[in-house]
Tab-separated table of C-alpha atoms in Angstrom:
chain	number	residue	atom	x	y	z
A	8	UNK	CA	20.991	2.457	8.757
A	9	UNK	CA	18.385	0.316	10.507
A	10	UNK	CA	14.761	-0.180	9.451
A	11	UNK	CA	13.732	2.231	12.224
A	12	UNK	CA	15.855	4.981	10.664
A	13	UNK	CA	14.429	4.600	7.162
A	14	UNK	CA	11.539	6.619	5.797
A	15	UNK	CA	8.422	4.462	5.453
A	16	UNK	CA	6.239	4.535	2.371
A	17	UNK	CA	2.870	2.816	2.346
A	18	UNK	CA	1.590	1.641	-1.058
A	19	UNK	CA	-2.064	0.591	-1.118
A	20	UNK	CA	-3.967	-1.024	-3.981
A	21	UNK	CA	-6.834	1.429	-3.464
A	22	UNK	CA	-9.125	-0.564	-5.739
A	23	UNK	CA	-12.840	-0.060	-6.253
A	24	UNK	CA	-13.916	-3.041	-4.161
A	25	UNK	CA	-14.781	-2.834	-0.480
A	26	UNK	CA	-11.365	-4.128	0.573
A	27	UNK	CA	-9.518	-1.855	-1.858
A	28	UNK	CA	-11.328	1.157	-0.432
A	29	UNK	CA	-10.411	-0.009	3.065
A	30	UNK	CA	-6.709	-0.017	2.146
A	31	UNK	CA	-7.048	3.616	1.077
A	32	UNK	CA	-8.839	4.671	4.252
A	33	UNK	CA	-6.408	2.768	6.447
A	34	UNK	CA	-3.390	4.220	4.651
A	35	UNK	CA	-4.737	7.749	4.930
A	36	UNK	CA	-5.519	7.263	8.612
A	37	UNK	CA	-2.061	5.848	9.385
A	38	UNK	CA	-0.366	8.676	7.509
A	39	UNK	CA	-2.391	11.296	9.420
A	40	UNK	CA	-1.925	9.686	12.828
A	41	UNK	CA	1.758	8.806	12.503
A	42	UNK	CA	3.427	11.253	10.084
A	43	UNK	CA	6.937	10.683	11.489
A	44	UNK	CA	6.566	6.913	10.896
A	45	UNK	CA	4.603	6.869	7.610
A	46	UNK	CA	6.218	9.556	5.506
A	47	UNK	CA	4.275	8.840	2.308
A	48	UNK	CA	1.075	7.067	1.278
A	49	UNK	CA	0.924	6.120	-2.393
A	50	UNK	CA	-2.368	4.904	-3.823
A	51	UNK	CA	-1.776	2.594	-6.782
A	52	UNK	CA	-4.859	3.811	-8.652
A	53	UNK	CA	-3.975	7.489	-8.205
A	54	UNK	CA	-0.309	7.637	-9.203
A	55	UNK	CA	0.655	10.632	-11.318
A	56	UNK	CA	3.968	9.079	-12.417
A	57	UNK	CA	5.083	5.488	-13.089
A	58	UNK	CA	5.432	3.495	-9.873
A	59	UNK	CA	9.160	2.975	-10.335
A	60	UNK	CA	9.608	6.762	-10.472
A	61	UNK	CA	7.599	7.230	-7.265
A	62	UNK	CA	9.646	4.793	-5.176
A	63	UNK	CA	12.983	5.570	-3.559
A	64	UNK	CA	15.790	3.146	-2.791
A	65	UNK	CA	16.298	4.269	0.799
A	66	UNK	CA	12.725	3.870	2.043
A	67	UNK	CA	11.056	1.078	3.982
A	68	UNK	CA	8.225	-0.072	1.729
A	69	UNK	CA	4.961	-1.536	3.034
A	70	UNK	CA	2.563	-2.776	0.337
A	71	UNK	CA	-1.080	-3.504	1.167
A	72	UNK	CA	-3.502	-5.291	-1.154
A	73	UNK	CA	-7.178	-5.509	-0.330
A	74	UNK	CA	-7.842	-8.957	-1.764
A	75	UNK	CA	-6.398	-11.995	-3.515
A	76	UNK	CA	-6.331	-10.173	-6.856
A	77	UNK	CA	-3.044	-8.742	-5.508
A	78	UNK	CA	-3.027	-5.722	-7.831
A	79	UNK	CA	-0.301	-3.877	-5.921
A	80	UNK	CA	1.885	-6.994	-5.713
A	81	UNK	CA	1.517	-7.620	-9.456
A	82	UNK	CA	2.460	-4.021	-10.204
A	83	UNK	CA	5.438	-4.214	-7.841
A	84	UNK	CA	6.588	-7.365	-9.628
A	85	UNK	CA	6.866	-5.432	-12.917
A	86	UNK	CA	9.276	-2.965	-11.283
A	87	UNK	CA	11.539	-5.634	-9.827
A	88	UNK	CA	11.316	-3.929	-6.432
A	89	UNK	CA	10.487	-6.092	-3.424
A	90	UNK	CA	8.564	-4.572	-0.524
A	91	UNK	CA	9.884	-4.883	3.009
A	92	UNK	CA	6.399	-5.888	4.205
A	93	UNK	CA	3.480	-7.260	2.191
A	94	UNK	CA	-0.074	-7.515	3.583
A	95	UNK	CA	-3.333	-8.774	2.038
A	96	UNK	CA	-6.406	-7.574	3.950
A	97	UNK	CA	-8.489	-10.678	3.194
A	98	UNK	CA	-5.723	-12.898	4.605
A	99	UNK	CA	-6.026	-10.927	7.839
A	100	UNK	CA	-9.733	-11.656	8.259
A	101	UNK	CA	-11.327	-8.810	6.286
A	102	UNK	CA	-14.186	-10.176	4.174
A	103	UNK	CA	-14.452	-8.951	0.605
A	104	UNK	CA	-17.994	-7.784	-0.085
A	105	UNK	CA	-17.715	-6.493	-3.638
A	106	UNK	CA	-18.484	-2.852	-4.350
A	107	UNK	CA	-20.196	-2.209	-1.021
A	108	UNK	CA	-19.157	0.830	1.020
A	109	UNK	CA	-16.436	0.031	3.580
């Protein structure tokens, strides 16, 4: 099975800061625009079950943090699961502006 054949799950930090809110909006938009490619969007702050119970072994996992606090990465570390792709919005040029609306 290649990466193109695997189901893709997007995990966003979805924090309360500007950049965390942007990860949520971006994840929701990607999921709506490309449902065959992004099969699930998990928001770290809105999980109903433990993260390790939400994740599946056969999926391609993309984790997106909004800032250098790296909340999603820290939580992933506790599960022992490594994402296939890891992105930090502020490393990609997004400026963190605190609690301001995105």
